[in-house]
Tab-separated table of C-alpha atoms in Angstrom:
chain	number	residue	atom	x	y	z
A	60	MET	CA	-7.867	0.032	-17.802
A	61	VAL	CA	-5.421	-2.892	-17.924
A	62	GLU	CA	-4.487	-3.559	-21.535
A	63	ASN	CA	-5.660	-6.790	-23.153
A	64	GLU	CA	-2.419	-8.671	-23.682
A	65	THR	CA	-3.216	-12.357	-24.096
A	66	ALA	CA	0.166	-13.844	-24.931
A	67	ILE	CA	3.024	-14.572	-22.560
A	68	SER	CA	6.287	-15.530	-24.223
A	69	GLU	CA	8.222	-18.703	-23.403
A	70	GLU	CA	10.875	-16.575	-21.725
A	71	GLU	CA	8.238	-14.916	-19.508
A	72	ALA	CA	6.612	-18.269	-18.732
A	73	ALA	CA	9.976	-19.551	-17.516
A	74	GLN	CA	10.721	-16.374	-15.538
A	75	TYR	CA	7.337	-16.331	-13.812
A	76	ASP	CA	6.800	-20.087	-13.527
A	77	ARG	CA	6.475	-20.155	-9.722
A	78	GLN	CA	4.096	-17.207	-9.729
A	79	ILE	CA	1.917	-18.726	-12.430
A	80	ARG	CA	1.710	-21.899	-10.331
A	81	LEU	CA	0.728	-19.793	-7.341
A	82	TRP	CA	-1.927	-17.455	-8.736
A	83	GLY	CA	-2.593	-18.758	-12.260
A	84	LEU	CA	-1.860	-17.765	-15.839
A	85	GLU	CA	-4.746	-15.303	-16.187
A	86	ALA	CA	-3.645	-13.372	-13.124
A	87	GLN	CA	-0.083	-13.210	-14.480
A	88	LYS	CA	-1.386	-11.933	-17.825
A	89	ARG	CA	-3.197	-9.107	-16.073
A	90	LEU	CA	-0.053	-8.232	-14.138
A	91	ARG	CA	1.970	-8.351	-17.359
A	92	ALA	CA	-0.355	-5.734	-18.873
A	93	SER	CA	-0.337	-3.331	-15.890
A	94	LYS	CA	1.360	0.047	-15.597
A	95	LEU	CA	2.367	1.271	-12.138
A	96	LEU	CA	3.430	4.667	-10.791
A	97	ILE	CA	5.471	4.830	-7.582
A	98	VAL	CA	5.850	8.276	-6.052
A	99	GLY	CA	8.712	8.713	-3.591
A	100	MET	CA	11.846	6.602	-3.955
A	101	LYS	CA	13.189	6.451	-0.434
A	102	GLY	CA	13.255	3.204	1.542
A	103	LEU	CA	9.580	2.257	1.297
A	104	GLY	CA	9.302	3.202	-2.369
A	105	ALA	CA	12.334	1.052	-3.184
A	106	GLU	CA	10.776	-1.972	-1.444
A	107	VAL	CA	7.515	-1.592	-3.353
A	108	ALA	CA	9.428	-1.159	-6.620
A	109	LYS	CA	11.443	-4.339	-6.039
A	110	ASN	CA	8.362	-6.405	-5.293
A	111	LEU	CA	6.371	-5.253	-8.321
A	112	ILE	CA	9.281	-5.467	-10.752
A	113	LEU	CA	9.974	-9.036	-9.663
A	114	ALA	CA	6.251	-9.829	-9.948
A	115	GLY	CA	6.384	-8.927	-13.638
A	116	VAL	CA	4.207	-5.885	-14.314
A	117	LYS	CA	4.413	-4.224	-17.730
A	118	SER	CA	6.039	-0.990	-16.568
A	119	VAL	CA	6.980	0.919	-13.427
A	120	THR	CA	7.565	4.679	-13.331
A	121	PHE	CA	9.572	6.180	-10.450
A	122	LEU	CA	8.582	9.782	-9.698
A	123	ASP	CA	10.698	11.832	-7.300
A	124	ASN	CA	12.102	15.358	-7.546
A	125	ASN	CA	14.519	15.002	-4.617
A	126	LYS	CA	18.233	14.276	-4.621
A	127	ALA	CA	19.801	11.125	-3.202
A	128	THR	CA	21.438	11.939	0.133
A	129	GLU	CA	23.033	9.821	2.843
A	130	GLU	CA	19.909	10.200	4.970
A	131	SER	CA	17.401	9.442	2.196
A	132	THR	CA	19.264	6.281	1.170
A	133	ARG	CA	19.903	4.659	4.556
A	134	ALA	CA	16.962	2.341	3.968
A	135	GLN	CA	17.198	2.472	0.180
A	136	PHE	CA	19.095	-0.360	-1.524
A	137	LEU	CA	18.685	0.727	-5.153
A	138	VAL	CA	20.998	3.775	-4.997
A	139	PRO	CA	24.783	3.125	-5.163
A	140	GLN	CA	27.032	5.368	-3.073
A	141	SER	CA	28.517	6.665	-6.306
A	142	ARG	CA	25.140	8.179	-7.269
A	143	LEU	CA	24.640	10.338	-4.188
A	144	GLY	CA	23.719	13.896	-5.136
A	145	GLU	CA	21.813	12.799	-8.232
A	146	ASN	CA	18.054	12.691	-8.639
A	147	LEU	CA	16.682	9.916	-6.414
A	148	ALA	CA	14.506	8.337	-9.101
A	149	GLU	CA	17.254	8.316	-11.734
A	150	ALA	CA	19.863	7.040	-9.268
A	151	SER	CA	17.568	4.056	-8.534
A	152	LEU	CA	16.965	3.146	-12.181
A	153	GLU	CA	19.912	0.877	-13.064
A	154	ARG	CA	19.665	-1.514	-10.136
A	155	ALA	CA	15.886	-1.620	-10.408
A	156	GLN	CA	16.027	-2.477	-14.099
A	157	ASN	CA	18.563	-5.231	-13.425
A	158	LEU	CA	16.051	-6.938	-11.130
A	159	ASN	CA	13.948	-7.890	-14.150
A	160	PRO	CA	14.920	-6.747	-17.668
A	161	MET	CA	11.461	-7.752	-18.951
A	162	VAL	CA	9.850	-4.874	-17.037
A	163	ASP	CA	10.047	-1.354	-18.488
A	164	VAL	CA	11.368	0.907	-15.694
A	165	ARG	CA	11.121	4.662	-16.247
A	166	THR	CA	11.832	7.813	-14.223
A	167	ASP	CA	10.240	11.224	-13.801
A	168	LYS	CA	12.018	14.075	-11.988
A	169	SER	CA	8.929	16.287	-11.682
A	170	ASP	CA	7.192	17.461	-8.524
A	171	ILE	CA	4.095	15.310	-7.974
A	172	ALA	CA	2.081	18.413	-7.028
A	173	SER	CA	2.632	19.879	-10.522
A	174	LYS	CA	1.055	16.958	-12.405
A	175	THR	CA	-2.271	17.352	-14.189
A	176	GLU	CA	-5.170	14.913	-13.817
A	177	GLU	CA	-4.492	13.488	-17.271
A	178	PHE	CA	-1.000	12.410	-16.239
A	179	PHE	CA	-2.393	9.890	-13.752
A	180	THR	CA	-4.822	8.293	-16.208
A	181	GLN	CA	-2.022	6.442	-18.034
A	182	PHE	CA	-1.512	4.153	-15.011
A	183	ASP	CA	-3.489	1.178	-13.719
A	184	SER	CA	-2.277	1.675	-10.157
A	185	ILE	CA	-0.631	4.506	-8.236
A	186	CYS	CA	1.347	4.106	-5.006
A	187	LEU	CA	2.253	7.240	-3.024
A	188	THR	CA	4.992	7.367	-0.396
A	189	GLY	CA	6.317	10.423	1.425
A	190	CYS	CA	3.591	12.741	0.102
A	191	PRO	CA	1.776	15.558	1.944
A	192	GLN	CA	-1.745	14.697	3.026
A	193	ASP	CA	-3.413	17.225	0.701
A	194	VAL	CA	-1.565	15.754	-2.290
A	195	MET	CA	-2.591	12.223	-1.302
A	196	ILE	CA	-6.237	13.280	-0.997
A	197	LYS	CA	-6.162	15.059	-4.360
A	198	ILE	CA	-4.624	12.124	-6.223
A	199	ASN	CA	-6.896	9.653	-4.447
A	200	ARG	CA	-9.925	11.612	-5.660
A	201	ILE	CA	-8.642	11.433	-9.230
A	202	CYS	CA	-8.015	7.703	-8.922
A	203	HIS	CA	-11.399	7.035	-7.321
A	204	GLU	CA	-13.199	8.870	-10.128
A	205	ARG	CA	-11.126	7.234	-12.896
A	206	ASN	CA	-11.157	3.670	-11.494
A	207	ILE	CA	-7.382	3.640	-10.901
A	208	LYS	CA	-6.165	1.437	-8.051
A	209	PHE	CA	-4.831	3.767	-5.337
A	210	PHE	CA	-2.357	2.985	-2.583
A	211	ALA	CA	-0.459	5.112	-0.064
A	212	GLY	CA	2.031	4.268	2.649
A	213	ASP	CA	4.759	5.650	4.864
A	214	VAL	CA	7.332	4.545	7.409
A	215	PHE	CA	8.132	6.706	10.430
A	216	GLY	CA	10.811	5.057	12.525
A	217	TYR	CA	9.368	1.838	13.970
A	218	HIS	CA	5.878	2.586	12.646
A	219	GLY	CA	4.343	2.194	9.218
A	220	TYR	CA	0.980	2.109	7.518
A	221	MET	CA	-0.646	1.290	4.193
A	222	PHE	CA	-3.953	2.556	2.787
A	223	ALA	CA	-5.825	1.177	-0.225
A	224	ASP	CA	-8.757	2.501	-2.257
A	225	LEU	CA	-9.712	0.176	-5.123
A	226	GLY	CA	-13.131	1.750	-5.692
A	227	ILE	CA	-15.603	-0.991	-6.585
A	228	HIS	CA	-13.264	-3.922	-7.059
A	229	ASP	CA	-14.025	-7.298	-8.632
A	230	TYR	CA	-11.839	-10.295	-7.823
A	231	VAL	CA	-11.865	-14.069	-7.813
A	232	GLU	CA	-11.076	-16.285	-4.851
A	233	GLU	CA	-10.274	-19.981	-4.796
A	234	LYS	CA	-12.617	-22.001	-2.591
A	235	PRO	CA	-12.750	-25.732	-1.784
A	236	LYS	CA	-15.383	-27.477	-3.874
A	237	LYS	CA	-18.179	-29.312	-2.069
A	238	VAL	CA	-19.530	-32.476	-3.703
A	239	GLU	CA	-22.348	-34.885	-2.907
A	240	VAL	CA	-21.478	-38.485	-2.148
A	241	GLU	CA	-23.646	-41.570	-1.849
A	242	GLY	CA	-23.230	-44.963	-0.226
A	243	ALA	CA	-22.799	-43.915	3.406
A	244	GLU	CA	-25.181	-46.044	5.476
A	245	ASP	CA	-24.563	-44.473	8.876
A	246	GLY	CA	-24.630	-40.896	10.170
A	247	PRO	CA	-26.869	-37.837	9.670
A	248	ALA	CA	-28.066	-37.178	6.115
A	249	ALA	CA	-26.396	-33.735	6.058
A	250	LYS	CA	-22.983	-35.307	6.578
A	251	LYS	CA	-23.589	-37.709	3.706
A	252	ARG	CA	-24.427	-34.924	1.261
A	253	LYS	CA	-21.696	-32.357	1.985
A	254	VAL	CA	-18.149	-33.572	1.758
A	255	ILE	CA	-15.229	-31.208	1.010
A	256	SER	CA	-13.124	-32.670	-1.776
A	257	SER	CA	-9.569	-31.876	-2.846
A	258	GLU	CA	-10.960	-29.980	-5.826
A	259	SER	CA	-11.470	-26.210	-5.842
A	260	THR	CA	-13.538	-23.657	-7.709
A	261	MET	CA	-13.077	-19.936	-8.439
A	262	VAL	CA	-15.693	-17.669	-6.844
A	263	LYS	CA	-16.290	-14.151	-8.162
A	264	LYS	CA	-16.726	-11.435	-5.540
A	265	THR	CA	-17.003	-7.643	-5.318
A	266	VAL	CA	-15.830	-5.294	-2.556
A	267	GLU	CA	-16.248	-1.521	-2.231
A	268	PHE	CA	-13.667	0.876	-0.774
A	269	CYS	CA	-13.977	4.417	0.576
A	270	THR	CA	-11.678	7.349	-0.183
A	271	LEU	CA	-8.717	8.457	1.910
A	272	VAL	CA	-10.433	11.653	3.051
A	273	GLU	CA	-13.416	9.624	4.277
A	274	ALA	CA	-11.080	7.331	6.188
A	275	LEU	CA	-9.014	10.116	7.775
A	276	ASP	CA	-12.040	12.295	8.581
A	277	ALA	CA	-14.097	9.478	10.120
A	278	ASP	CA	-16.642	10.807	12.644
A	279	TRP	CA	-15.839	9.358	16.070
A	280	THR	CA	-18.679	11.166	17.852
A	281	THR	CA	-21.485	8.858	16.717
A	282	ASP	CA	-22.827	6.187	19.047
A	283	GLN	CA	-21.560	3.426	16.780
A	284	ALA	CA	-18.078	4.980	16.558
A	285	LYS	CA	-17.867	5.360	20.336
A	286	LYS	CA	-18.488	1.625	20.679
A	287	ILE	CA	-15.560	0.651	18.473
A	288	ILE	CA	-13.025	3.416	19.105
A	289	LYS	CA	-11.237	1.437	21.823
A	290	LYS	CA	-10.838	-1.455	19.368
A	291	THR	CA	-9.433	0.801	16.644
A	292	PRO	CA	-5.655	0.349	16.196
A	293	ALA	CA	-3.588	3.052	17.856
A	294	GLY	CA	-1.665	3.164	14.559
A	295	TYR	CA	-4.609	4.940	12.948
A	296	PHE	CA	-4.412	7.897	15.344
A	297	LEU	CA	-0.606	7.856	15.263
A	298	THR	CA	-0.727	8.039	11.457
A	299	LYS	CA	-2.990	11.085	11.693
A	300	VAL	CA	-0.482	12.715	14.077
A	301	LEU	CA	2.471	12.069	11.766
A	302	LEU	CA	0.642	13.222	8.632
A	303	ARG	CA	-0.390	16.400	10.432
A	304	PHE	CA	3.249	16.966	11.425
A	305	ARG	CA	4.260	16.605	7.762
A	306	THR	CA	1.560	19.066	6.707
A	307	GLU	CA	2.534	21.705	9.250
A	308	GLN	CA	6.320	21.355	8.969
A	309	GLY	CA	6.693	20.385	5.316
A	310	ARG	CA	8.932	17.469	6.379
A	311	ASP	CA	8.991	14.380	8.584
A	312	PRO	CA	10.366	14.243	12.153
A	313	ALA	CA	14.153	14.441	11.913
A	314	PRO	CA	16.914	13.223	14.278
A	315	GLN	CA	18.687	16.575	13.898
A	316	THR	CA	15.740	18.372	15.519
A	317	GLN	CA	14.591	15.568	17.790
A	318	THR	CA	13.998	17.668	20.911
A	319	GLU	CA	11.783	20.236	19.187
A	320	ASP	CA	10.047	17.609	17.065
A	321	THR	CA	9.268	15.451	20.088
A	322	GLU	CA	7.475	18.323	21.780
A	323	LEU	CA	5.520	19.124	18.625
A	324	LEU	CA	4.546	15.484	18.130
A	325	ARG	CA	3.185	15.332	21.677
A	326	ARG	CA	1.115	18.492	21.138
A	327	LEU	CA	-0.262	17.101	17.902
A	328	ARG	CA	-0.979	13.783	19.656
A	329	ASP	CA	-3.006	15.613	22.306
A	330	ALA	CA	-4.975	17.502	19.647
A	331	VAL	CA	-5.776	14.378	17.599
A	332	ILE	CA	-6.816	12.383	20.676
A	333	GLU	CA	-9.017	15.239	21.966
A	334	GLU	CA	-10.708	15.641	18.580
A	335	SER	CA	-11.487	11.948	18.347
A	336	GLY	CA	-12.293	11.278	21.987
A	337	ALA	CA	-10.052	8.216	21.878
A	338	GLY	CA	-8.725	8.588	25.414
A	339	GLY	CA	-5.371	9.785	26.737
A	340	ASP	CA	-3.784	6.361	26.996
A	341	MET	CA	-4.285	5.501	23.296
A	342	ILE	CA	-0.798	6.847	22.401
A	343	PRO	CA	1.585	6.937	25.412
A	344	ASP	CA	4.059	9.787	25.967
A	345	GLY	CA	7.087	7.794	24.871
A	346	PHE	CA	5.766	7.276	21.337
A	347	ALA	CA	7.680	10.189	19.806
A	348	SER	CA	11.128	8.638	20.310
A	349	SER	CA	10.249	5.807	17.905
A	350	CYS	CA	9.004	7.973	15.015
A	351	PHE	CA	12.283	9.197	13.496
A	352	SER	CA	13.769	8.169	10.125
A	353	GLU	CA	12.968	5.218	7.868
A	354	LEU	CA	14.243	1.884	9.200
A	355	SER	CA	15.074	-0.869	6.710
A	356	PRO	CA	13.239	-3.728	8.505
A	357	ILE	CA	10.052	-1.666	8.808
A	358	CYS	CA	10.270	-0.649	5.157
A	359	ALA	CA	10.651	-4.320	4.215
A	360	VAL	CA	7.513	-5.348	6.116
A	361	VAL	CA	5.280	-2.475	4.985
A	362	GLY	CA	6.704	-2.638	1.456
A	363	GLY	CA	6.011	-6.359	1.366
A	364	VAL	CA	2.379	-5.826	2.351
A	365	LEU	CA	2.000	-2.952	-0.120
A	366	GLY	CA	3.525	-5.023	-2.917
A	367	GLN	CA	1.271	-7.976	-2.119
A	368	GLU	CA	-1.858	-5.802	-2.114
A	369	ILE	CA	-0.937	-4.142	-5.421
A	370	VAL	CA	-0.381	-7.572	-6.990
A	371	LYS	CA	-3.790	-8.725	-5.749
A	372	ALA	CA	-5.461	-5.551	-7.029
A	373	LEU	CA	-3.899	-5.658	-10.499
A	374	SER	CA	-4.283	-9.396	-10.998
A	375	GLY	CA	-7.853	-9.521	-9.689
A	376	ARG	CA	-6.919	-12.581	-7.656
A	377	ASP	CA	-7.762	-13.045	-3.952
A	378	GLU	CA	-9.483	-10.815	-1.410
A	379	PRO	CA	-7.777	-7.429	-0.908
A	380	SER	CA	-7.197	-5.827	2.476
A	381	ASN	CA	-9.808	-3.127	3.034
A	382	ASN	CA	-8.534	-0.512	3.779
A	383	PHE	CA	-5.715	0.161	6.319
A	384	PHE	CA	-2.731	-1.895	7.442
A	385	PHE	CA	-0.765	-0.643	10.468
A	386	PHE	CA	2.592	-2.035	11.583
A	387	ASP	CA	4.197	-1.513	14.985
A	388	GLY	CA	7.844	-2.535	14.845
A	389	LEU	CA	8.279	-2.227	18.604
A	390	ALA	CA	5.560	-4.780	19.276
A	391	GLY	CA	6.367	-6.743	16.116
A	392	ASN	CA	2.769	-6.944	14.929
A	393	GLY	CA	0.530	-5.633	12.183
A	394	MET	CA	-3.215	-5.120	11.938
A	395	VAL	CA	-5.722	-4.642	9.129
A	396	ASP	CA	-8.771	-2.472	9.842
A	397	CYS	CA	-11.527	-0.930	7.751
A	398	ILE	CA	-12.093	2.708	8.776
A	399	GLY	CA	-14.375	5.296	7.198
A	400	LYS	CA	-17.059	2.911	5.896
A	401	GLU	CA	-20.475	2.559	7.537
């Protein structure tokens, strides 16, 4: 779906010089021709927007029907204090555009749930943040069928996740080039023939992704699943708890209702763990206290990973992460895991 734009101007070549040196001119051309939709312009959405605008995509559309409030902008650096009370997407536009005037930044104040399937087909990649689970599943289905690169992510307090579905994705990866040498008189013959040189070659590869509903509804009752469930990141089950909270309450856990929300989160935790058979110690009782609000450092980490994966997907350069990334800010570590694929 990426448009065939072969020329990069001298101004663009100068602007993106370091990136071109890093991932090559062809990859930058593909980025330059890509159109991205970011849904949800709170802290995580702003981080993703910054990273992709600086990377030099063709256009970025911010979609959000909410107003900028003190709470929604605590981790959001694109909205000036003077724009509080305005639409969140529009209030983010000026600073975002100033990051890179060569990228076309647009806004849409609509509700994502009201959009038709045809609306999404104008984009090469879609990144959802802060969306209900049913909306994410619906849009992921559209993207999977239309070969649109799909991403979703959220930050809940000290915890964050990213999910990617690139369908059947082709990419190239740089590998060291092996050459044959002659003249060595000693040593095994195999060592004489295979010597890694300083040269490299580009290797074409293909990887297949599953849909979000397949990943979230993974069957943990099979013999194979029972063998790996203890090795599955706790962030996966925690993400299911938090998305279920959002579905039932129509919002995320809030500091203003922390006592009630903590109790509900624990009940949902018990239900998710029982359904999966993961074991009671997978998510300890104290987890709920670290799931409130978006925190800037967590948004920066998850947004950085999301931005990196979108760049890889659109440029067709380097192996993508398949399919989840979970970040635990309390432990200071992140983990990639593939869930929902046999």
